[in-house]
DNA sequence: TGAAAAAAATGACCACGGTCAATTACAAAA
DNA sequence: TTTTGTAATTGACCGTGGTCATTTTTTTCA
């Protein structure tokens, strides 16, 4: 009935995370290999997997952390009131999400909590995105015939669409932010 | 200077594809293992990789083929004229895309031609989606203050959003088609 | 037809994520 | 302090995608 957690555990876990962050700093997320991490942390491979379900679980944690930091930063800024201002305000979040193709793919993959997994930091960020934008929209100069929540979900959909296109060899004509602004303009502009 | 293609090549390739389709029919796309395919086809593993760049390349081909068939089917049907009709008309495409989580993820991953890869069948389908919907929108009862192309891109964005949510443990309240209809209604309804 | 060249196929091998029975370190009870 | 149960760690091993030097088959051309 007792499940003591030894101090050693926390230390090992911290070493693994620090090692992983070092590896990522050097070569990016995409290139991270579990072997490199355990070697840098000075533990056996099996230890890694008793701390993290699998490689993706570590990645979700690390990328999720950074994503949360982006949200914190955005929430510090001023409240945007127009479509271009909204696109601009969200920029730090979008920039991180598209910093690496691997990062974008993983975020999308974890954006919804799957049946098995309990809800993780990335899925929470997707809810937070909608709440954040919906909050802005309540006082912004946008159409009022549609609820802020629905409008915010649309903003998310358009942002993902724009980000996908960023990794697309076609469509490289327009930049990401130009495209997003066009979408948001069309979606948020008051009907008149 | 000469690069003859032997008949044998085509036969082997056909055997591999047929074997793969058999394996998929039995267990779905997700569970396909290259070893099963080569064994069923009666060739060595290396042969597989001289016919397909990697496992994903085979999958892109097979899933792309099915997706193209869905588009062909949808294009046979009558031209929809309202938001609900459009959602309905697209249903076969969306149904296949969400038939398996693996299928959806792979389609999203290949939806834009990456720098390296030349444009494949799935990326082509994404362009076709926009063209198809834009064509419908020209004569549909929808807002006219925005170009059909832009409207169609929005439909695509909302469809992807709805499909993502289908795999999400949260948000299971509304069904996929209900959600898509709500989005399309808001996006396509004439401003007045 | 036979030899040389090109194309295709082979399978042993590697990389890397992930597993698990065995071992070691720890902490509470005696 | 010693004993004992459990938490934590280990590393040999596995599965599966992918590579490549070698062998086999086919084609070309004298």
Coordinates of N, CA, C and O in Angstrom, one line a residue, chain A residues 24-132:
Chain A
X24 N 18.7 18.4 -27.5 CA 17.8 19.2 -28.4 C 18.4 20.5 -28.8 O 18.3 21.0 -29.9
X25 N 19.0 21.2 -27.8 CA 19.6 22.5 -28.0 C 20.7 22.4 -29.1 O 20.8 23.2 -30.0
X26 N 21.4 21.3 -29.1 CA 22.4 21.1 -30.1 C 21.9 20.8 -31.5 O 22.3 21.4 -32.5
X27 N 20.9 19.8 -31.6 CA 20.5 19.3 -32.9 C 19.1 19.4 -33.2 O 18.6 18.9 -34.2
X28 N 18.3 20.0 -32.3 CA 16.9 20.1 -32.6 C 16.1 18.9 -32.1 O 16.7 17.9 -31.7
X29 N 14.8 19.0 -32.1 CA 13.9 17.9 -31.6 C 14.0 16.7 -32.5 O 14.1 15.6 -32.0
X30 N 13.9 16.9 -33.8 CA 13.8 15.8 -34.8 C 14.9 14.8 -34.6 O 14.7 13.6 -34.7
X31 N 16.1 15.3 -34.3 CA 17.3 14.4 -34.3 C 17.5 13.7 -33.0 O 18.4 12.9 -32.9
X32 N 16.7 13.9 -32.0 CA 16.9 13.3 -30.7 C 16.8 11.8 -30.7 O 15.8 11.3 -31.2
X33 N 17.9 11.2 -30.2 CA 17.8 9.7 -30.1 C 17.9 9.3 -28.6 O 18.7 9.9 -27.9
X34 N 17.1 8.4 -28.2 CA 17.0 7.9 -26.8 C 18.4 7.5 -26.3 O 18.8 7.9 -25.2
X35 N 19.2 6.9 -27.2 CA 20.5 6.4 -26.8 C 21.4 7.6 -26.4 O 22.2 7.5 -25.4
X36 N 21.3 8.7 -27.2 CA 22.1 9.9 -26.9 C 21.7 10.4 -25.5 O 22.6 10.8 -24.7
X37 N 20.4 10.4 -25.2 CA 20.0 11.0 -24.0 C 20.5 10.2 -22.8 O 21.0 10.7 -21.8
X38 N 20.3 8.8 -22.9 CA 20.7 8.0 -21.7 C 22.2 8.1 -21.5 O 22.7 8.1 -20.4
X39 N 22.9 8.1 -22.6 CA 24.4 8.2 -22.5 C 24.8 9.5 -21.8 O 25.6 9.5 -20.9
X40 N 24.2 10.6 -22.3 CA 24.5 11.9 -21.7 C 24.1 12.0 -20.2 O 24.7 12.6 -19.4
X41 N 23.0 11.3 -19.9 CA 22.5 11.3 -18.5 C 23.3 10.2 -17.7 O 23.2 10.3 -16.4
X42 N 24.0 9.3 -18.3 CA 24.7 8.3 -17.6 C 23.9 7.3 -17.0 O 24.2 6.8 -15.9
X43 N 22.8 6.9 -17.6 CA 22.0 5.8 -17.1 C 21.7 4.8 -18.2 O 22.1 5.0 -19.4
X44 N 21.1 3.7 -17.8 CA 20.9 2.6 -18.8 C 19.6 2.9 -19.6 O 18.8 3.7 -19.1
X45 N 19.5 2.3 -20.7 CA 18.4 2.5 -21.6 C 17.0 2.2 -20.9 O 16.1 3.0 -21.0
X46 N 17.0 1.1 -20.2 CA 15.8 0.7 -19.5 C 15.3 1.8 -18.5 O 14.1 2.0 -18.4
X47 N 16.2 2.5 -17.9 CA 15.9 3.5 -17.0 C 15.0 4.6 -17.6 O 14.0 5.1 -17.1
X48 N 15.4 5.0 -18.9 CA 14.6 6.0 -19.6 C 13.2 5.6 -19.7 O 12.3 6.4 -19.4
X49 N 13.0 4.3 -20.0 CA 11.6 3.9 -20.2 C 10.8 3.6 -18.9 O 9.6 3.3 -19.0
X50 N 11.5 3.6 -17.8 CA 10.7 3.5 -16.6 C 10.4 4.9 -16.1 O 9.6 5.1 -15.2
X51 N 10.9 5.9 -16.8 CA 10.6 7.3 -16.4 C 9.6 7.9 -17.5 O 8.8 8.8 -17.1
X52 N 9.7 7.4 -18.7 CA 8.8 7.9 -19.8 C 8.2 6.7 -20.5 O 9.0 5.8 -20.9
X53 N 6.9 6.8 -20.8 CA 6.3 5.7 -21.5 C 7.0 5.3 -22.7 O 7.2 4.2 -23.0
X54 N 7.3 6.3 -23.5 CA 8.1 6.1 -24.7 C 8.7 7.5 -25.1 O 8.6 8.5 -24.4
X55 N 9.4 7.5 -26.2 CA 10.1 8.7 -26.7 C 9.1 9.8 -26.9 O 9.4 11.0 -26.5
X56 N 8.0 9.5 -27.4 CA 7.0 10.6 -27.7 C 6.5 11.2 -26.4 O 6.3 12.4 -26.3
X57 N 6.5 10.4 -25.3 CA 6.0 11.0 -24.0 C 7.0 12.1 -23.5 O 6.6 13.1 -23.1
X58 N 8.3 11.8 -23.7 CA 9.2 12.8 -23.3 C 9.1 14.0 -24.2 O 9.0 15.2 -23.7
X59 N 8.9 13.8 -25.5 CA 8.8 14.9 -26.4 C 7.6 15.7 -26.1 O 7.6 16.9 -26.2
X60 N 6.5 15.0 -25.8 CA 5.2 15.8 -25.5 C 5.5 16.7 -24.3 O 5.1 17.8 -24.3
X61 N 6.2 16.2 -23.3 CA 6.4 16.9 -22.1 C 7.3 18.2 -22.5 O 6.9 19.3 -22.1
X62 N 8.4 17.9 -23.2 CA 9.3 19.0 -23.5 C 8.7 20.1 -24.4 O 8.8 21.3 -24.1
X63 N 8.1 19.6 -25.4 CA 7.5 20.5 -26.4 C 6.3 21.2 -25.7 O 6.1 22.4 -25.9
X64 N 5.5 20.5 -24.9 CA 4.4 21.0 -24.2 C 4.8 22.2 -23.3 O 4.2 23.2 -23.2
X65 N 5.9 21.9 -22.6 CA 6.5 23.0 -21.7 C 6.8 24.3 -22.4 O 6.4 25.4 -22.0
X66 N 7.5 24.1 -23.5 CA 7.8 25.3 -24.3 C 6.5 26.0 -24.9 O 6.5 27.2 -24.9
X67 N 5.6 25.2 -25.2 CA 4.3 25.7 -25.8 C 3.6 26.5 -24.7 O 3.1 27.6 -24.9
X68 N 3.6 26.0 -23.5 CA 2.9 26.7 -22.4 C 3.6 28.0 -22.1 O 3.0 29.0 -21.9
X69 N 4.9 28.0 -22.2 CA 5.7 29.3 -22.1 C 5.3 30.3 -23.1 O 5.2 31.5 -22.8
X70 N 5.1 29.8 -24.3 CA 4.6 30.7 -25.4 C 3.3 31.3 -25.0 O 3.0 32.5 -25.2
X71 N 2.4 30.5 -24.6 CA 1.1 31.0 -24.2 C 1.2 32.0 -23.0 O 0.5 33.1 -23.1
X72 N 2.0 31.7 -22.1 CA 2.2 32.7 -21.0 C 2.7 34.0 -21.5 O 2.2 35.1 -21.1
X73 N 3.6 34.0 -22.4 CA 4.1 35.2 -23.0 C 3.0 36.0 -23.7 O 2.9 37.2 -23.5
X74 N 2.3 35.2 -24.5 CA 1.2 35.9 -25.3 C 0.2 36.6 -24.4 O -0.3 37.6 -24.6
X75 N -0.1 35.9 -23.3 CA -1.1 36.4 -22.3 C -0.6 37.6 -21.6 O -1.4 38.4 -21.0
X76 N 0.7 37.8 -21.6 CA 1.3 39.0 -20.9 C 1.0 40.2 -21.8 O 0.9 41.3 -21.3
X77 N 1.0 40.0 -23.1 CA 0.9 41.2 -24.0 C -0.5 41.8 -24.0 O -1.4 41.4 -23.3
X78 N -0.6 42.9 -24.7 CA -1.9 43.7 -24.7 C -3.0 42.9 -25.5 O -2.6 42.0 -26.3
X79 N -4.2 43.2 -25.2 CA -5.3 42.5 -25.8 C -5.5 43.0 -27.2 O -5.8 44.2 -27.4
X80 N -5.4 42.2 -28.2 CA -5.6 42.7 -29.6 C -7.1 43.0 -29.9 O -8.0 42.3 -29.3
X81 N -7.3 43.9 -30.8 CA -8.7 44.2 -31.1 C -9.2 44.1 -32.5 O -10.4 44.2 -32.8
X82 N -8.2 43.8 -33.4 CA -8.6 43.6 -34.8 C -8.0 42.3 -35.3 O -7.1 41.8 -34.7
X83 N -8.5 41.9 -36.5 CA -8.0 40.6 -37.0 C -6.5 40.7 -37.2 O -5.8 39.7 -36.7
X84 N -5.9 41.7 -37.8 CA -4.4 41.7 -37.9 C -3.7 41.7 -36.6 O -2.7 41.0 -36.4
X85 N -4.3 42.4 -35.6 CA -3.7 42.4 -34.3 C -3.7 41.0 -33.6 O -2.8 40.6 -32.9
X86 N -4.8 40.3 -33.9 CA -5.0 39.0 -33.3 C -3.9 38.1 -33.9 O -3.2 37.3 -33.2
X87 N -3.8 38.1 -35.2 CA -2.8 37.3 -35.9 C -1.4 37.6 -35.3 O -0.6 36.7 -35.1
X88 N -1.2 38.9 -35.1 CA 0.1 39.3 -34.6 C 0.4 38.8 -33.2 O 1.5 38.4 -32.8
X89 N -0.7 39.0 -32.4 CA -0.5 38.6 -31.0 C -0.2 37.1 -30.8 O 0.5 36.7 -29.9
X90 N -0.8 36.3 -31.7 CA -0.6 34.9 -31.6 C 0.8 34.4 -32.2 O 1.1 33.2 -32.0
X91 N 1.4 35.3 -32.8 CA 2.7 35.0 -33.5 C 3.7 34.1 -32.7 O 4.2 33.1 -33.3
X92 N 4.0 34.4 -31.5 CA 5.0 33.6 -30.7 C 4.5 32.1 -30.7 O 5.4 31.2 -30.8
X93 N 3.2 31.9 -30.5 CA 2.7 30.5 -30.4 C 2.9 29.9 -31.8 O 3.5 28.8 -31.9
X94 N 2.5 30.5 -32.8 CA 2.6 29.9 -34.2 C 4.1 29.7 -34.6 O 4.4 28.8 -35.2
X95 N 4.9 30.7 -34.2 CA 6.3 30.6 -34.5 C 7.0 29.3 -33.9 O 7.7 28.6 -34.6
X96 N 6.6 29.1 -32.6 CA 7.2 27.9 -32.0 C 6.6 26.6 -32.7 O 7.3 25.7 -33.0
X97 N 5.3 26.6 -32.9 CA 4.7 25.4 -33.5 C 5.3 25.1 -34.8 O 5.3 23.9 -35.2
X98 N 5.7 26.1 -35.6 CA 6.3 25.8 -36.9 C 7.8 25.9 -36.9 O 8.4 26.0 -38.0
X99 N 8.4 25.9 -35.8 CA 9.9 26.0 -35.7 C 10.6 24.8 -36.3 O 11.7 24.9 -36.9
X100 N 9.9 23.7 -36.3 CA 10.4 22.4 -36.9 C 9.3 21.6 -37.4 O 8.2 21.6 -36.7
X101 N 9.4 21.0 -38.5 CA 8.3 20.2 -39.0 C 8.0 19.1 -38.0 O 6.8 18.8 -37.7
X102 N 9.0 18.5 -37.4 CA 8.8 17.4 -36.4 C 7.9 18.0 -35.2 O 7.0 17.3 -34.8
X103 N 8.2 19.2 -34.8 CA 7.4 19.8 -33.7 C 6.0 20.0 -34.1 O 5.1 19.6 -33.3
X104 N 5.8 20.5 -35.3 CA 4.4 20.7 -35.7 C 3.6 19.4 -35.8 O 2.5 19.3 -35.3
X105 N 4.2 18.4 -36.4 CA 3.6 17.1 -36.5 C 3.2 16.5 -35.1 O 2.1 16.0 -34.9
X106 N 4.2 16.6 -34.2 CA 3.9 16.0 -32.9 C 2.8 16.8 -32.2 O 1.9 16.2 -31.6
X107 N 2.8 18.1 -32.3 CA 1.8 18.9 -31.7 C 0.4 18.5 -32.2 O -0.5 18.3 -31.5
X108 N 0.3 18.4 -33.5 CA -0.9 18.1 -34.2 C -1.4 16.7 -33.7 O -2.5 16.5 -33.3
X109 N -0.4 15.8 -33.6 CA -0.7 14.4 -33.2 C -1.3 14.4 -31.8 O -2.1 13.6 -31.4
X110 N -0.8 15.2 -30.9 CA -1.2 15.2 -29.5 C -2.2 16.3 -29.2 O -2.5 16.5 -28.1
X111 N -2.7 17.0 -30.3 CA -3.6 18.1 -30.0 C -4.9 17.6 -29.4 O -5.6 18.4 -28.7
X112 N -5.3 16.4 -29.7 CA -6.5 15.9 -29.1 C -6.1 14.7 -28.2 O -5.3 13.9 -28.6
X113 N -6.6 14.7 -27.0 CA -6.3 13.5 -26.1 C -7.0 12.3 -26.8 O -8.2 12.2 -27.0
X114 N -6.1 11.3 -27.1 CA -6.7 10.1 -27.6 C -7.3 9.3 -26.5 O -7.1 9.6 -25.3
X115 N -8.1 8.3 -26.8 CA -8.8 7.5 -25.9 C -7.9 7.0 -24.7 O -8.3 7.2 -23.6
X116 N -6.8 6.4 -25.1 CA -6.0 5.8 -24.1 C -5.3 6.8 -23.2 O -5.5 6.8 -22.0
X117 N -4.6 7.7 -23.8 CA -3.8 8.7 -23.1 C -4.7 9.6 -22.3 O -5.8 10.0 -22.7
X118 N -4.3 9.9 -21.1 CA -5.0 11.0 -20.4 C -4.6 12.3 -21.0 O -3.5 12.4 -21.6
X119 N -5.3 13.3 -20.8 CA -5.1 14.6 -21.5 C -3.7 15.2 -21.0 O -3.4 15.2 -19.9
X120 N -2.9 15.6 -22.0 CA -1.6 16.0 -21.8 C -1.5 17.5 -22.0 O -2.4 18.2 -22.3
X121 N -0.2 18.1 -21.8 CA 0.0 19.5 -21.9 C -0.4 20.1 -23.3 O -0.9 21.2 -23.3
X122 N -0.1 19.4 -24.3 CA -0.4 19.9 -25.6 C -1.9 20.0 -25.9 O -2.4 21.0 -26.4
X123 N -2.6 19.0 -25.5 CA -4.1 19.0 -25.7 C -4.6 20.2 -24.9 O -5.6 20.9 -25.3
X124 N -4.1 20.3 -23.7 CA -4.6 21.5 -22.8 C -4.3 22.8 -23.5 O -5.1 23.7 -23.5
X125 N -3.2 22.9 -24.2 CA -2.9 24.2 -24.9 C -3.9 24.4 -26.0 O -4.2 25.6 -26.3
X126 N -4.4 23.4 -26.6 CA -5.4 23.6 -27.7 C -6.7 24.2 -27.1 O -7.3 25.0 -27.7
X127 N -7.0 23.7 -25.9 CA -8.2 24.3 -25.3 C -7.9 25.7 -24.9 O -8.8 26.6 -25.0
X128 N -6.7 25.9 -24.4 CA -6.3 27.2 -23.9 C -6.4 28.2 -25.1 O -6.7 29.4 -24.9
X129 N -5.9 27.8 -26.2 CA -5.9 28.6 -27.4 C -7.3 29.2 -27.7 O -7.5 30.4 -27.9
X130 N -8.3 28.3 -27.7 CA -9.7 28.7 -27.9 C -10.2 29.6 -26.9 O -10.8 30.7 -27.2
X131 N -9.9 29.3 -25.6 CA -10.4 30.2 -24.5 C -9.7 31.6 -24.6 O -10.4 32.6 -24.5
X132 N -8.4 31.6 -24.9 CA -7.7 32.8 -25.0 C -8.3 33.7 -26.2 O -8.6 34.9 -25.9

